[in-house]
Amino acid sequence: YCVEFKTESLSHHCALENRPYARWMQYLREGHTVCVACQPLAMNTDTHRCSGDGHNADGDKILHWEAVGNSQCQGTWKKIRQLEHCSCPLVHSFIFT
């Protein structure tokens, strides 16, 4: 499944990232909608959910995220909706880890 979030805030460290494999962090923006996939390898074996997916969060709850590979690139987002069938666009698409 996938979850759509609206990015509320992010640290300035994301824009400073210039390592070739991590340049995607430079394109994060406040107010953008991002799509995050929960793949089987990242799922909790008991709940079959990804940690941090906002399962019990309503639309007004602020949730925190952190980029893998750069703990200083972090921020907050609000859950928009969960999609059982993923159709994430090629840009602004991520995976839970």
Phi, psi and omega in degrees: 000165179232157177231133175264135178232151171257123180290122181265318181208158173206153182284156180291345179296335179296318182289340182274351183292125180227010174292138187308318183281353185239012182297341179304334181296332180295339185266358176292138180221146174294140178090349179281151173267130177241153181243126183239124181270139173256104182264155185309321181295336181266354184283145170291133185293334180276315186266343185058037177230158175269138178298133178086011182282357178073028185309315182260017183264135173275176186296344182261354183282130178275123179247149182257146176225160177215137181283136175291134178093350177206088184295346177276347174268101184210170180180201181230157176207164176242138179289133175264305180193161174254138180243123180289328178247112185290135172218049182293138176291165181294328177263153180058040177238137185220175175231149173285145176234000000 
